[in-house]
Amino acid sequence: SKSIHIVRLDVVSGNILEMSKCVDATTKDPEIRFDRLIDEFMIWQMNRFGVKENLVNDTYLAIIENAIYVQNIKATNYINHTIAGVKRELHKYRIPRISIDNKSWKKTVLGNGNASKEQIMQFAKLKWQNDNFSEQDYADAACIALWGKIRI
């Protein structure tokens, strides 16, 4: 994983409030990249929520997609480490979080647990007409956030 894509939704309207990406592609060393990625995520989080603010309330809920297993075991492990790092940072700030696998959110949001990338992008562009989904991962993140809104 070279990046963490973040989409914030308004829980009432379902409108997208923000799309952000924490990224580190400056090194091929996965351990260094992981540390930098989590550091950037932590900075993003502090800028949004403050260092000491306790967010145990109904305002914030993080939805994290479970790792998608790939044939390369190193890549799968790296993805799992990144997810664990994000969960650790959310826990540090007491931001409630839920994990979801990709087939479940696709089934709930799109009606098809095996929806293709093209179907996800098409749905996202129709649902949020004014938003520019420059990357597939933003469309995925928006749909995952929508799953969280539906679940609440």
PDB file of C-alpha atoms in Angstrom:
ATOM      1  CA  SER A   1       0.000   0.000   0.000  1.00  0.00           C
ATOM      2  CA  LYS A   2       1.419   3.332  -1.062  1.00  0.00           C
ATOM      3  CA  SER A   3      -1.445   5.460   0.197  1.00  0.00           C
ATOM      4  CA  ILE A   4      -4.409   5.791   2.515  1.00  0.00           C
ATOM      5  CA  HIS A   5      -7.487   7.314   0.870  1.00  0.00           C
ATOM      6  CA  ILE A   6      -9.883   9.153   3.172  1.00  0.00           C
ATOM      7  CA  VAL A   7     -13.423  10.329   2.441  1.00  0.00           C
ATOM      8  CA  ARG A   8     -15.498  12.211   5.028  1.00  0.00           C
ATOM      9  CA  LEU A   9     -19.278  12.121   4.585  1.00  0.00           C
ATOM     10  CA  ASP A  10     -21.958  14.258   6.188  1.00  0.00           C
ATOM     11  CA  VAL A  11     -23.893  11.676   8.201  1.00  0.00           C
ATOM     12  CA  VAL A  12     -27.241  13.374   7.552  1.00  0.00           C
ATOM     13  CA  SER A  13     -27.076  14.237   3.851  1.00  0.00           C
ATOM     14  CA  GLY A  14     -24.487  11.719   2.701  1.00  0.00           C
ATOM     15  CA  ASN A  15     -22.654  14.506   0.866  1.00  0.00           C
ATOM     16  CA  ILE A  16     -18.888  14.294   0.622  1.00  0.00           C
ATOM     17  CA  LEU A  17     -17.201  16.815   2.923  1.00  0.00           C
ATOM     18  CA  GLU A  18     -13.602  15.979   2.084  1.00  0.00           C
ATOM     19  CA  MET A  19     -11.457  13.625   0.053  1.00  0.00           C
ATOM     20  CA  SER A  20      -7.824  13.291   1.126  1.00  0.00           C
ATOM     21  CA  LYS A  21      -4.896  11.007   0.560  1.00  0.00           C
ATOM     22  CA  CYS A  22      -1.905  10.251   2.759  1.00  0.00           C
ATOM     23  CA  VAL A  23       0.865   8.998   0.537  1.00  0.00           C
ATOM     24  CA  ASP A  24       4.509   8.098   0.622  1.00  0.00           C
ATOM     25  CA  ALA A  25       6.098   6.869  -2.579  1.00  0.00           C
ATOM     26  CA  THR A  26       9.554   8.271  -1.888  1.00  0.00           C
ATOM     27  CA  THR A  27      11.088   4.905  -1.036  1.00  0.00           C
ATOM     28  CA  LYS A  28      10.667   1.294  -2.080  1.00  0.00           C
ATOM     29  CA  ASP A  29      11.574   0.058   1.393  1.00  0.00           C
ATOM     30  CA  PRO A  30       8.206  -1.084   2.836  1.00  0.00           C
ATOM     31  CA  GLU A  31       9.195  -0.489   6.472  1.00  0.00           C
ATOM     32  CA  ILE A  32      10.266   3.114   5.846  1.00  0.00           C
ATOM     33  CA  ARG A  33       7.210   3.728   3.654  1.00  0.00           C
ATOM     34  CA  PHE A  34       4.927   2.328   6.359  1.00  0.00           C
ATOM     35  CA  ASP A  35       6.419   4.606   9.033  1.00  0.00           C
ATOM     36  CA  ARG A  36       6.098   7.684   6.807  1.00  0.00           C
ATOM     37  CA  LEU A  37       2.568   6.780   5.749  1.00  0.00           C
ATOM     38  CA  ILE A  38       1.382   6.363   9.329  1.00  0.00           C
ATOM     39  CA  ASP A  39       3.163   9.600  10.327  1.00  0.00           C
ATOM     40  CA  GLU A  40       1.347  11.446   7.545  1.00  0.00           C
ATOM     41  CA  PHE A  41      -1.968   9.893   8.566  1.00  0.00           C
ATOM     42  CA  MET A  42      -1.340  10.956  12.174  1.00  0.00           C
ATOM     43  CA  ILE A  43      -0.645  14.543  11.043  1.00  0.00           C
ATOM     44  CA  TRP A  44      -3.811  14.531   8.905  1.00  0.00           C
ATOM     45  CA  GLN A  45      -5.804  13.276  11.876  1.00  0.00           C
ATOM     46  CA  MET A  46      -4.354  15.861  14.299  1.00  0.00           C
ATOM     47  CA  ASN A  47      -5.064  18.672  11.827  1.00  0.00           C
ATOM     48  CA  ARG A  48      -8.717  17.597  11.617  1.00  0.00           C
ATOM     49  CA  PHE A  49      -9.446  16.551  15.180  1.00  0.00           C
ATOM     50  CA  GLY A  50      -6.865  18.159  17.434  1.00  0.00           C
ATOM     51  CA  VAL A  51      -4.218  16.534  19.550  1.00  0.00           C
ATOM     52  CA  LYS A  52      -6.116  16.165  22.814  1.00  0.00           C
ATOM     53  CA  GLU A  53      -9.718  16.146  21.658  1.00  0.00           C
ATOM     54  CA  ASN A  54     -11.651  13.096  22.784  1.00  0.00           C
ATOM     55  CA  LEU A  55     -13.878  11.973  19.943  1.00  0.00           C
ATOM     56  CA  VAL A  56     -15.909   9.286  21.679  1.00  0.00           C
ATOM     57  CA  ASN A  57     -19.278  10.489  20.442  1.00  0.00           C
ATOM     58  CA  ASP A  58     -21.644  10.080  17.509  1.00  0.00           C
ATOM     59  CA  THR A  59     -19.802  12.612  15.345  1.00  0.00           C
ATOM     60  CA  TYR A  60     -16.988  10.452  13.992  1.00  0.00           C
ATOM     61  CA  LEU A  61     -16.815   6.847  12.923  1.00  0.00           C
ATOM     62  CA  ALA A  62     -13.988   5.388  10.856  1.00  0.00           C
ATOM     63  CA  ILE A  63     -14.788   2.610   8.412  1.00  0.00           C
ATOM     64  CA  ILE A  64     -11.741   0.597   7.378  1.00  0.00           C
ATOM     65  CA  GLU A  65     -11.729  -1.897   4.537  1.00  0.00           C
ATOM     66  CA  ASN A  66     -10.188  -5.205   5.513  1.00  0.00           C
ATOM     67  CA  ALA A  67      -7.132  -6.302   3.611  1.00  0.00           C
ATOM     68  CA  ILE A  68      -7.701  -7.799   0.212  1.00  0.00           C
ATOM     69  CA  TYR A  69      -5.431 -10.796  -0.015  1.00  0.00           C
ATOM     70  CA  VAL A  70      -3.111 -10.904  -2.982  1.00  0.00           C
ATOM     71  CA  GLN A  71      -0.834 -13.657  -4.243  1.00  0.00           C
ATOM     72  CA  ASN A  72       2.304 -11.864  -3.090  1.00  0.00           C
ATOM     73  CA  ILE A  73       2.600 -12.590   0.639  1.00  0.00           C
ATOM     74  CA  LYS A  74       4.864  -9.564   1.223  1.00  0.00           C
ATOM     75  CA  ALA A  75       2.259  -7.237  -0.287  1.00  0.00           C
ATOM     76  CA  THR A  76      -0.515  -8.824   1.783  1.00  0.00           C
ATOM     77  CA  ASN A  77       1.542  -8.432   4.962  1.00  0.00           C
ATOM     78  CA  TYR A  78       2.340  -4.816   4.127  1.00  0.00           C
ATOM     79  CA  ILE A  79      -1.344  -4.014   3.581  1.00  0.00           C
ATOM     80  CA  ASN A  80      -2.211  -5.661   6.907  1.00  0.00           C
ATOM     81  CA  HIS A  81       0.510  -3.667   8.695  1.00  0.00           C
ATOM     82  CA  THR A  82      -0.801  -0.417   7.204  1.00  0.00           C
ATOM     83  CA  ILE A  83      -4.351  -1.199   8.327  1.00  0.00           C
ATOM     84  CA  ALA A  84      -3.090  -2.089  11.817  1.00  0.00           C
ATOM     85  CA  GLY A  85      -1.184   1.208  11.978  1.00  0.00           C
ATOM     86  CA  VAL A  86      -4.274   3.184  11.001  1.00  0.00           C
ATOM     87  CA  LYS A  87      -6.340   1.334  13.610  1.00  0.00           C
ATOM     88  CA  ARG A  88      -3.671   2.077  16.229  1.00  0.00           C
ATOM     89  CA  GLU A  89      -3.811   5.798  15.462  1.00  0.00           C
ATOM     90  CA  LEU A  90      -7.609   5.833  15.555  1.00  0.00           C
ATOM     91  CA  HIS A  91      -7.527   4.000  18.878  1.00  0.00           C
ATOM     92  CA  LYS A  92      -5.044   6.530  20.263  1.00  0.00           C
ATOM     93  CA  TYR A  93      -7.559   9.319  19.582  1.00  0.00           C
ATOM     94  CA  ARG A  94     -10.513   7.157  20.655  1.00  0.00           C
ATOM     95  CA  ILE A  95     -12.181   7.422  17.280  1.00  0.00           C
ATOM     96  CA  PRO A  96     -14.611   4.518  16.950  1.00  0.00           C
ATOM     97  CA  ARG A  97     -13.910   2.259  13.992  1.00  0.00           C
ATOM     98  CA  ILE A  98     -15.490  -0.624  12.131  1.00  0.00           C
ATOM     99  CA  SER A  99     -13.804  -2.990   9.710  1.00  0.00           C
ATOM    100  CA  ILE A 100     -15.644  -4.286   6.657  1.00  0.00           C
ATOM    101  CA  ASP A 101     -14.684  -6.684   3.895  1.00  0.00           C
ATOM    102  CA  ASN A 102     -15.014  -5.570   0.297  1.00  0.00           C
ATOM    103  CA  LYS A 103     -17.756  -8.027  -0.693  1.00  0.00           C
ATOM    104  CA  SER A 104     -20.007  -6.866   2.166  1.00  0.00           C
ATOM    105  CA  TRP A 105     -19.840  -3.134   1.435  1.00  0.00           C
ATOM    106  CA  LYS A 106     -20.221  -3.761  -2.299  1.00  0.00           C
ATOM    107  CA  LYS A 107     -23.328  -5.892  -1.667  1.00  0.00           C
ATOM    108  CA  THR A 108     -24.926  -3.282   0.607  1.00  0.00           C
ATOM    109  CA  VAL A 109     -24.052  -0.193  -1.429  1.00  0.00           C
ATOM    110  CA  LEU A 110     -24.146  -1.514  -5.002  1.00  0.00           C
ATOM    111  CA  GLY A 111     -26.323  -4.593  -4.601  1.00  0.00           C
ATOM    112  CA  ASN A 112     -23.535  -6.810  -5.954  1.00  0.00           C
ATOM    113  CA  GLY A 113     -20.767  -8.194  -3.751  1.00  0.00           C
ATOM    114  CA  ASN A 114     -18.646  -8.832  -6.834  1.00  0.00           C
ATOM    115  CA  ALA A 115     -19.029  -5.356  -8.364  1.00  0.00           C
ATOM    116  CA  SER A 116     -16.173  -4.404 -10.665  1.00  0.00           C
ATOM    117  CA  LYS A 117     -14.013  -1.300 -10.373  1.00  0.00           C
ATOM    118  CA  GLU A 118     -15.906   0.167 -13.322  1.00  0.00           C
ATOM    119  CA  GLN A 119     -19.272  -0.411 -11.628  1.00  0.00           C
ATOM    120  CA  ILE A 120     -18.011   1.193  -8.411  1.00  0.00           C
ATOM    121  CA  MET A 121     -16.723   4.248 -10.271  1.00  0.00           C
ATOM    122  CA  GLN A 122     -19.951   4.565 -12.275  1.00  0.00           C
ATOM    123  CA  PHE A 123     -22.048   4.384  -9.088  1.00  0.00           C
ATOM    124  CA  ALA A 124     -19.865   6.951  -7.287  1.00  0.00           C
ATOM    125  CA  LYS A 125     -20.026   9.413 -10.172  1.00  0.00           C
ATOM    126  CA  LEU A 126     -23.824   9.107 -10.311  1.00  0.00           C
ATOM    127  CA  LYS A 127     -24.296   9.308  -6.529  1.00  0.00           C
ATOM    128  CA  TRP A 128     -21.995  12.292  -5.973  1.00  0.00           C
ATOM    129  CA  GLN A 129     -22.428  14.197  -9.225  1.00  0.00           C
ATOM    130  CA  ASN A 130     -20.338  17.202  -8.250  1.00  0.00           C
ATOM    131  CA  ASP A 131     -17.293  15.280  -7.049  1.00  0.00           C
ATOM    132  CA  ASN A 132     -14.303  14.385  -9.148  1.00  0.00           C
ATOM    133  CA  PHE A 133     -13.079  10.863  -8.512  1.00  0.00           C
ATOM    134  CA  SER A 134      -9.584  11.155  -9.912  1.00  0.00           C
ATOM    135  CA  GLU A 135      -8.620   7.712  -8.596  1.00  0.00           C
ATOM    136  CA  GLN A 136     -10.470   4.441  -8.142  1.00  0.00           C
ATOM    137  CA  ASP A 137      -9.484   4.377  -4.474  1.00  0.00           C
ATOM    138  CA  TYR A 138     -11.488   7.576  -3.843  1.00  0.00           C
ATOM    139  CA  ALA A 139     -14.611   5.960  -5.315  1.00  0.00           C
ATOM    140  CA  ASP A 140     -14.010   2.889  -3.141  1.00  0.00           C
ATOM    141  CA  ALA A 141     -13.478   5.045  -0.030  1.00  0.00           C
ATOM    142  CA  ALA A 142     -16.647   7.062  -0.713  1.00  0.00           C
ATOM    143  CA  CYS A 143     -18.694   3.872  -1.098  1.00  0.00           C
ATOM    144  CA  ILE A 144     -17.182   2.432   2.084  1.00  0.00           C
ATOM    145  CA  ALA A 145     -18.132   5.643   3.914  1.00  0.00           C
ATOM    146  CA  LEU A 146     -21.639   5.364   2.480  1.00  0.00           C
ATOM    147  CA  TRP A 147     -21.812   1.789   3.807  1.00  0.00           C
ATOM    148  CA  GLY A 148     -21.011   3.233   7.238  1.00  0.00           C
ATOM    149  CA  LYS A 149     -23.771   5.840   6.877  1.00  0.00           C
ATOM    150  CA  ILE A 150     -26.286   3.167   5.871  1.00  0.00           C
ATOM    151  CA  ARG A 151     -25.203   1.000   8.791  1.00  0.00           C
ATOM    152  CA  ILE A 152     -25.689   3.756  11.393  1.00  0.00           C
TER     153      ILE A 152
END
